[in-house]
Tab-separated table of C-alpha atoms in Angstrom:
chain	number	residue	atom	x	y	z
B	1	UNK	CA	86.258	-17.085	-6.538
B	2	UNK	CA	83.809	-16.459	-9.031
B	3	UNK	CA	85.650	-17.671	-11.910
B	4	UNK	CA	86.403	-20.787	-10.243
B	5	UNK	CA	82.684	-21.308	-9.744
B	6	UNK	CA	82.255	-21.106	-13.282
B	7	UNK	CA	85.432	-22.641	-14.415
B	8	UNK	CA	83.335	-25.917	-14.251
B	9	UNK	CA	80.372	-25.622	-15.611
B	10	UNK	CA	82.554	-24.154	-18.507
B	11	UNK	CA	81.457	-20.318	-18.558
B	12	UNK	CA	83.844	-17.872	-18.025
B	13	UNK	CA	84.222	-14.328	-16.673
B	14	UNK	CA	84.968	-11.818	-18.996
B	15	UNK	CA	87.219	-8.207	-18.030
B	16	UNK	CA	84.248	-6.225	-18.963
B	17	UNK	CA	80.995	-7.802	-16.425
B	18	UNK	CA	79.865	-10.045	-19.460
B	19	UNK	CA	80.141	-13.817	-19.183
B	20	UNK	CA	81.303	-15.908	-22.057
B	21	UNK	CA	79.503	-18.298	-23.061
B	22	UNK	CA	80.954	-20.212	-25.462
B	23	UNK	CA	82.089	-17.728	-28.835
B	24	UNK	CA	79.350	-15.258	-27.817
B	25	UNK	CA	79.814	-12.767	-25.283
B	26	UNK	CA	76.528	-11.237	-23.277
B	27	UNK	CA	76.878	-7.930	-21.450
B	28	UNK	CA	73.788	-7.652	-18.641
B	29	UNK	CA	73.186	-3.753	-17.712
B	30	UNK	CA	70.954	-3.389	-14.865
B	31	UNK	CA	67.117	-2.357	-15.982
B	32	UNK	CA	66.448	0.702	-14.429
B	33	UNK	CA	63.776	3.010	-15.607
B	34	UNK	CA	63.946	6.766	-14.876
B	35	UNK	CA	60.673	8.551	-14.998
B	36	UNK	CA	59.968	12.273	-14.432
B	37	UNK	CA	56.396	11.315	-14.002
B	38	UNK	CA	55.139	8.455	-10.977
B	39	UNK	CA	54.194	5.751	-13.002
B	40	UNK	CA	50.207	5.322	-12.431
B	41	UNK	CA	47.692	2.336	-13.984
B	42	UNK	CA	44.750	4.184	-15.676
B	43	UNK	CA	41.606	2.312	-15.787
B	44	UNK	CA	38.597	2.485	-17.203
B	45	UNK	CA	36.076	4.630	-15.921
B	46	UNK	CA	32.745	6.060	-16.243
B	47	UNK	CA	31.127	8.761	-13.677
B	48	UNK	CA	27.748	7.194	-13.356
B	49	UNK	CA	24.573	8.551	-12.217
B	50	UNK	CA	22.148	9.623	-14.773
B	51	UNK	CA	19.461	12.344	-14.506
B	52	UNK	CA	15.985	12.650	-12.672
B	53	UNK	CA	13.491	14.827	-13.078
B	54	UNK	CA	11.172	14.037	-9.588
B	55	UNK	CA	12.395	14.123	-6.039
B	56	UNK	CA	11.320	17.666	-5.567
B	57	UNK	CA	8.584	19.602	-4.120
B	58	UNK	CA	7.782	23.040	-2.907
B	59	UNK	CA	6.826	24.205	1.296
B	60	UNK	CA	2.908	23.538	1.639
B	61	UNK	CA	1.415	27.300	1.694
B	62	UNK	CA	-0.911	26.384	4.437
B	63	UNK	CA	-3.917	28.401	2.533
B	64	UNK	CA	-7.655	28.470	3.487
B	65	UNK	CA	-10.180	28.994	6.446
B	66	UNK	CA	-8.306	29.586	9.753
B	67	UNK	CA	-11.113	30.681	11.782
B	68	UNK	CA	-14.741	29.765	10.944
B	69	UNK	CA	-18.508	31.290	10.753
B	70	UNK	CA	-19.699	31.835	14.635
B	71	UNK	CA	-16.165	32.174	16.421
B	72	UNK	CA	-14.801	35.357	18.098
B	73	UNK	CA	-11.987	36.833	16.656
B	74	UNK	CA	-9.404	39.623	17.777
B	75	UNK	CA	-8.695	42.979	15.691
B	76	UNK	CA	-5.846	41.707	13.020
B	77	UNK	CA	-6.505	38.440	13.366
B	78	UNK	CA	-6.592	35.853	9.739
B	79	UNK	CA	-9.416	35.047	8.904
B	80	UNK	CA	-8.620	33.352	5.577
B	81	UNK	CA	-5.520	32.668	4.140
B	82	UNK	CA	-6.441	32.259	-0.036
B	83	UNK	CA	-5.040	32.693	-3.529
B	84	UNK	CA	-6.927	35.155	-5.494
B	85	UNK	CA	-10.263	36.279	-4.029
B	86	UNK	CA	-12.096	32.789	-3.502
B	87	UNK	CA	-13.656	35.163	-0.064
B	88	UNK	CA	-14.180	38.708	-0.469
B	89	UNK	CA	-13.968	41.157	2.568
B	90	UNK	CA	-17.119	42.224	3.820
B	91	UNK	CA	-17.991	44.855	7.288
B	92	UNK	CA	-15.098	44.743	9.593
B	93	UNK	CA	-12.560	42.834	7.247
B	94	UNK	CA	-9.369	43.860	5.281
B	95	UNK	CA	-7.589	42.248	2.571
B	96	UNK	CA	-3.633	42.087	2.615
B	97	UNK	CA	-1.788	41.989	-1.029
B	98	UNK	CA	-1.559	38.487	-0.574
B	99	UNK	CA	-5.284	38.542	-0.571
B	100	UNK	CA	-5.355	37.227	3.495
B	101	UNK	CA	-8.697	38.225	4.830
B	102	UNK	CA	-7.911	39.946	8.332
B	103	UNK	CA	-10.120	41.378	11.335
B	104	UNK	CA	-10.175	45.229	11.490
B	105	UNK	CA	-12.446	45.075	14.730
B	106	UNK	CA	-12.743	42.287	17.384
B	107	UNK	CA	-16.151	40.332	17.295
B	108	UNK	CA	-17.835	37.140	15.604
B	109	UNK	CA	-16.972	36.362	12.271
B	110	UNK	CA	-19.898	35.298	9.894
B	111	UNK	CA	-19.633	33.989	6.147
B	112	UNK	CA	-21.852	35.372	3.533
B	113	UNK	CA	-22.628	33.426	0.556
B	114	UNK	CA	-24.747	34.491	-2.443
B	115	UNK	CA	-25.231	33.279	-5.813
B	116	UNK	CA	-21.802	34.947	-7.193
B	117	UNK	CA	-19.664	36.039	-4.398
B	118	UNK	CA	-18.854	34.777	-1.089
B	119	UNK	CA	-17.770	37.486	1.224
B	120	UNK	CA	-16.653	37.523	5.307
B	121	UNK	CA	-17.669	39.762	7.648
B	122	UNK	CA	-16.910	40.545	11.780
B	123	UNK	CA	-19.817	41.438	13.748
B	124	UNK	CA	-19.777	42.999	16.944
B	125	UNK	CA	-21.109	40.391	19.589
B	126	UNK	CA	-24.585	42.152	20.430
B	127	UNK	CA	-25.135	42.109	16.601
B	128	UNK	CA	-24.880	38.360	16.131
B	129	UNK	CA	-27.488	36.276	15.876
B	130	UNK	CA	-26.785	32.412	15.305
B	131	UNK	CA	-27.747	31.165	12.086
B	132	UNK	CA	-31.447	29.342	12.795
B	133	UNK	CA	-29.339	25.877	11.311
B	134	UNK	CA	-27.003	26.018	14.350
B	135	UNK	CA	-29.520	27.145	17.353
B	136	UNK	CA	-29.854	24.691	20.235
B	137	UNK	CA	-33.222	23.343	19.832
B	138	UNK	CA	-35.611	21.214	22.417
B	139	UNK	CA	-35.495	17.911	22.521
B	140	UNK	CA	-32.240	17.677	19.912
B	141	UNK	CA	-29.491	14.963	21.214
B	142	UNK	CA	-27.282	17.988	21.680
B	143	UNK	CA	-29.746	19.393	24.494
B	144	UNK	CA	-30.488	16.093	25.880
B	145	UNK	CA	-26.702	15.525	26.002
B	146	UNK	CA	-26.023	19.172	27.780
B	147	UNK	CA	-28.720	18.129	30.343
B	148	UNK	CA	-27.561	14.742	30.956
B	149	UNK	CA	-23.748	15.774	31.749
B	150	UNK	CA	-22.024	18.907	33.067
B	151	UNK	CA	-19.795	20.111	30.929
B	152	UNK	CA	-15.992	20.025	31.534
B	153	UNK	CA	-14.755	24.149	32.147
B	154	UNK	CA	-17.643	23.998	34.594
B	155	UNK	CA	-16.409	20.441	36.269
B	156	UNK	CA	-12.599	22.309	36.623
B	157	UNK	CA	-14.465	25.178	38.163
B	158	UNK	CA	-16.808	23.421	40.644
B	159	UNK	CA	-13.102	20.821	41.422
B	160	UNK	CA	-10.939	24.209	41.848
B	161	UNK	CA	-13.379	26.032	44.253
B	162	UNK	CA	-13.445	22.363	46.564
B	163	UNK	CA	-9.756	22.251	46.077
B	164	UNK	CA	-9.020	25.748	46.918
B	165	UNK	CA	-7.599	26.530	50.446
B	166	UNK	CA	-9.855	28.163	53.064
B	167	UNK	CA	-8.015	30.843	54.435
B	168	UNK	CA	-7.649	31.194	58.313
C-alpha cells in the first residue's frame, strides 16, 4: 500500500527500509542515544555570599554597683560586681576571684573613698551614722514634703487595719 503511495510521486520502496530516490538510495536508522549516565544541562554557577567581619557581639557582664552607700544588706550578699579592683574590700567585706565584693556580716553598707583607693565596708546598724550630706534637715523640701503627705507603707497600713475584719 505503501509503494503505491509512492508509486506517484515517483519514489520507490526499496527491499532494505531505504527509499529510492532517483539513482541514490538513503537508508534512515532510527536516532537513538544510549547513555550510561542521565543526561543533565550544567550551568553556570557561582556560590555567592562574601565575608563579614561585624554582626557579632559578646553577653553584657552586668558589672558594677548592685547595692549602694546607706542600704542594708544580708551576709553573702554582692555588693559590687567589677573587673580588677576598681573597690577594695574593707570591714565586713570579701572579695571572690572574680574580684565581686560580697557581705560577710548583715548590716549597712558604706563606701570609703580616699585620695588612692576606694574601699567598701558593712557596718552593723547601731554603728551607722548617715553621712551629714544625706541627713534630713529642717525646713529642706524633703521635710516639708514628709510633713505635707503620709507616706505610702504607712497609707497600706492605716487602709489594711480599716479593711481588716472585726472578729465576733
Amino acid at each position: 500500500m505503501m509503494a503505491s503511495a509512492f508509486a506517484s510521486s515517483g519514489l520507490h520502496s526499496s527491499a532494505q527500509g531505504g527509499f529510492a530516490c532517483g539513482h541514490k538510495l538513503q537508508q534512515r536508522k532510527p536516532l537513538r542515544v544510549v547513555s550510561p549516565v542521565p543526561f543533565t544541562v550544567e550551568a553556570a554557577h557561582k556560590k555567592g555570599g562574601g565575608s563579614t567581619k561585624n554582626g557579632r557581639d559578646s553577653n553584657s557582664k552586668r558589672r558594677g554597683v548592685k547595692v549602694y552607700g546607706g542600704q542594708p544588706i544580708r551576709a553573702g550578699g554582692i555588693i559590687v560586681r567589677q573587673l580588677g579592683t576598681k573597690f577594695h574590700p574593707g570591714v565586713g567585706v570579701g572579695l571572690g576571684h572574680d574580684y565581686t565584693l560580697y557581705a560577710l556580716k548583715e548590716g549597712i553598707v558604706s563606701f570609703k573613698h580616699s585620695k588612692y583607693i576606694n574601699s567598701v565596708s558593712v557596718l552593723d546598724v547601731e554603728a551607722y551614722q548617715v553621712p551629714e550630706g544625706n541627713q534630713l534637715k529642717e525646713g529642706s523640701r524633703k521635710s516639708r514634703h514628709r510633713e505635707m503627705y503620709t507616706p505610702r507603707a504607712q497609707q497600706r497600713q492605716q487602709q489594711n487595719k480599716a479593711a481588716a475584719p472585726v472578729p465576733v
